[in-house]
Short mmCIF file of C-alpha atoms in Angstrom, two decimals:
data_model
loop_
_atom_site.label_atom_id
_atom_site.label_comp_id
_atom_site.label_asym_id
_atom_site.label_seq_id
_atom_site.Cartn_x
_atom_site.Cartn_y
_atom_site.Cartn_z
CA MET A 1465 -0.04 0.02 -0.03
CA SER A 1466 1.10 3.50 -0.76
CA VAL A 1467 -0.51 6.90 0.28
CA ALA A 1468 -1.28 9.20 -2.67
CA VAL A 1469 -3.06 12.43 -3.19
CA LEU A 1470 -5.61 12.71 -6.04
CA ASP A 1471 -8.63 14.47 -7.19
CA SER A 1472 -11.21 13.92 -9.92
CA LYS A 1473 -8.93 15.57 -12.46
CA THR A 1474 -6.25 12.97 -11.83
CA VAL A 1475 -8.68 10.20 -12.71
CA THR A 1476 -10.37 11.92 -15.48
CA ARG A 1477 -7.01 12.89 -17.40
CA PHE A 1478 -5.86 9.29 -17.10
CA VAL A 1479 -9.18 7.96 -18.72
CA GLU A 1480 -8.99 10.61 -21.33
CA ALA A 1481 -5.39 9.74 -22.16
CA LYS A 1482 -6.57 7.11 -24.54
CA GLU A 1483 -3.39 5.17 -25.23
CA ALA A 1484 -2.29 5.09 -21.68
CA PHE A 1485 -5.60 4.09 -20.43
CA LYS A 1486 -6.07 1.52 -23.29
CA LYS A 1487 -2.75 0.08 -22.40
CA CYS A 1488 -3.55 -0.25 -18.78
CA VAL A 1489 -6.97 -1.81 -19.46
CA GLU A 1490 -5.34 -4.37 -21.76
CA LYS A 1491 -2.77 -5.26 -19.12
CA TYR A 1492 -5.47 -5.98 -16.59
CA PHE A 1493 -7.63 -7.83 -18.95
CA LYS A 1494 -4.74 -10.20 -19.84
CA MET A 1495 -4.13 -10.60 -16.10
CA LEU A 1496 -7.73 -11.77 -15.53
CA ASP A 1497 -7.94 -13.71 -18.70
CA SER A 1498 -5.64 -16.29 -17.20
CA ASN A 1499 -6.43 -19.07 -19.83
CA GLY A 1500 -5.98 -16.56 -22.67
CA ASN A 1501 -9.35 -17.28 -24.36
CA GLY A 1502 -10.16 -13.54 -24.88
CA VAL A 1503 -12.96 -13.33 -22.34
CA ILE A 1504 -13.39 -12.92 -18.58
CA CYS A 1505 -16.04 -14.94 -16.62
CA ARG A 1506 -18.05 -13.72 -13.62
CA ARG A 1507 -15.73 -15.29 -11.02
CA LYS A 1508 -12.55 -13.82 -12.68
CA LEU A 1509 -14.37 -10.34 -12.89
CA ARG A 1510 -15.20 -10.47 -9.19
CA GLU A 1511 -11.55 -11.32 -8.26
CA GLY A 1512 -10.34 -8.66 -10.78
CA LEU A 1513 -12.57 -5.84 -9.32
CA ASP A 1514 -11.36 -6.62 -5.78
CA LEU A 1515 -7.75 -6.37 -7.05
CA LEU A 1516 -8.19 -3.38 -9.35
CA PHE A 1517 -10.08 -1.20 -7.10
CA THR A 1518 -8.97 -2.20 -3.69
CA VAL A 1519 -12.47 -2.13 -2.26
CA GLU A 1520 -12.93 -2.59 1.38
CA HIS A 1521 -16.18 -4.07 2.42
CA GLU A 1522 -17.82 -3.14 5.75
CA SER A 1523 -18.42 -6.11 7.93
CA THR A 1524 -22.13 -5.24 7.95
CA VAL A 1525 -22.37 -6.04 4.26
CA SER A 1526 -23.17 -9.71 3.67
CA LYS A 1527 -21.41 -11.95 1.09
CA GLU A 1528 -24.70 -12.37 -0.74
CA ASP A 1529 -25.05 -8.47 -1.07
CA ILE A 1530 -21.52 -8.31 -2.43
CA ASP A 1531 -22.19 -11.38 -4.89
CA ASN A 1532 -25.45 -9.52 -6.07
CA PHE A 1533 -23.46 -6.23 -6.68
CA HIS A 1534 -20.89 -7.97 -8.70
CA SER A 1535 -23.46 -9.87 -10.60
CA MET A 1536 -25.32 -6.63 -11.42
CA ILE A 1537 -22.13 -4.99 -12.62
CA PHE A 1538 -21.35 -7.97 -14.83
CA ASP A 1539 -24.88 -8.16 -16.32
CA LYS A 1540 -24.82 -4.39 -17.15
CA PHE A 1541 -21.63 -4.67 -19.27
CA ASP A 1542 -22.14 -8.10 -20.87
CA GLU A 1543 -23.70 -6.45 -23.89
CA ASP A 1544 -24.01 -9.66 -26.00
CA ARG A 1545 -25.30 -11.60 -23.01
CA ASN A 1546 -22.97 -14.46 -23.56
CA GLY A 1547 -22.03 -14.71 -19.93
CA LYS A 1548 -18.50 -13.44 -20.57
CA LEU A 1549 -16.82 -9.97 -20.86
CA ASP A 1550 -14.57 -9.40 -23.90
CA LEU A 1551 -11.86 -6.74 -24.00
CA TYR A 1552 -14.43 -4.05 -25.27
CA GLU A 1553 -16.93 -4.84 -22.65
CA PHE A 1554 -14.24 -4.87 -19.91
CA ALA A 1555 -12.86 -1.40 -21.04
CA ALA A 1556 -16.31 0.07 -20.97
CA LEU A 1557 -16.84 -1.32 -17.31
CA VAL A 1558 -13.48 0.03 -16.14
CA LYS A 1559 -14.02 3.47 -17.71
CA GLU A 1560 -17.43 3.68 -16.10
CA ILE A 1561 -16.21 2.76 -12.63
CA MET A 1562 -13.23 5.17 -12.94
CA MET A 1563 -15.49 7.97 -14.06
CA ALA A 1564 -17.93 7.30 -11.22
CA MET A 1565 -15.05 7.43 -8.78
CA ALA A 1566 -13.87 10.75 -10.23
CA ARG A 1567 -17.31 12.23 -9.96
CA GLY A 1568 -17.52 10.99 -6.26
CA MET A 1569 -14.04 12.66 -5.39
CA GLY A 1570 -14.89 16.09 -6.60
CA SER A 1571 -12.41 18.79 -7.16
CA LEU A 1572 -10.75 18.77 -3.69
CA PRO A 1573 -7.71 16.51 -3.30
CA VAL A 1574 -8.10 13.44 -1.23
CA ILE A 1575 -5.45 11.27 0.49
CA VAL A 1576 -5.97 7.56 -0.09
CA ALA A 1577 -4.07 4.34 0.60
CA LEU A 1578 -3.80 2.54 -2.76
CA ASP A 1579 -2.36 -0.88 -3.79
CA GLN A 1580 0.50 -0.55 -6.12
CA ASP A 1581 -1.45 -2.45 -8.82
CA SER A 1582 -4.71 -0.67 -8.50
CA LEU A 1583 -6.21 1.46 -11.33
CA LEU A 1584 -6.22 4.61 -9.16
CA MET A 1585 -2.46 4.19 -8.66
CA MET A 1586 -1.98 3.88 -12.34
CA ALA A 1587 -3.86 7.27 -12.67
CA VAL A 1588 -1.63 8.88 -10.09
CA GLN A 1589 1.49 7.47 -11.75
CA HIS A 1590 0.16 8.78 -15.03
CA GLU A 1591 -0.24 12.30 -13.67
CA ILE A 1592 3.28 12.25 -12.12
CA GLY A 1593 4.66 11.26 -15.42
CA SER A 1594 2.92 13.78 -17.44
#
């Protein structure tokens, strides 16, 4: 874990940097597509969301509620309803989540603890490198 300072512009600029964002999404997609078949199943997406976004669940949230949440996200982005996400669907999902996080942060800087491999850390690193 590392501590970073970021705001909505940090995240938005990263998503809008098409090549950098695409490269990052492709990296994470390949990591989750462990068998290399070009798609991600529900189980792999759940594991991936926990890794990519470092979400802490309050102890009052049941496993069933968390499973339902992940299932809802999967269903929203599985456009062709084949029970799997391809790279295009996964990229749309990641972009939507990142932009929602940016809207939630607002314009004031926030201090957060981030895993080195999280997408928010990639946004911070992109801003530092720009």
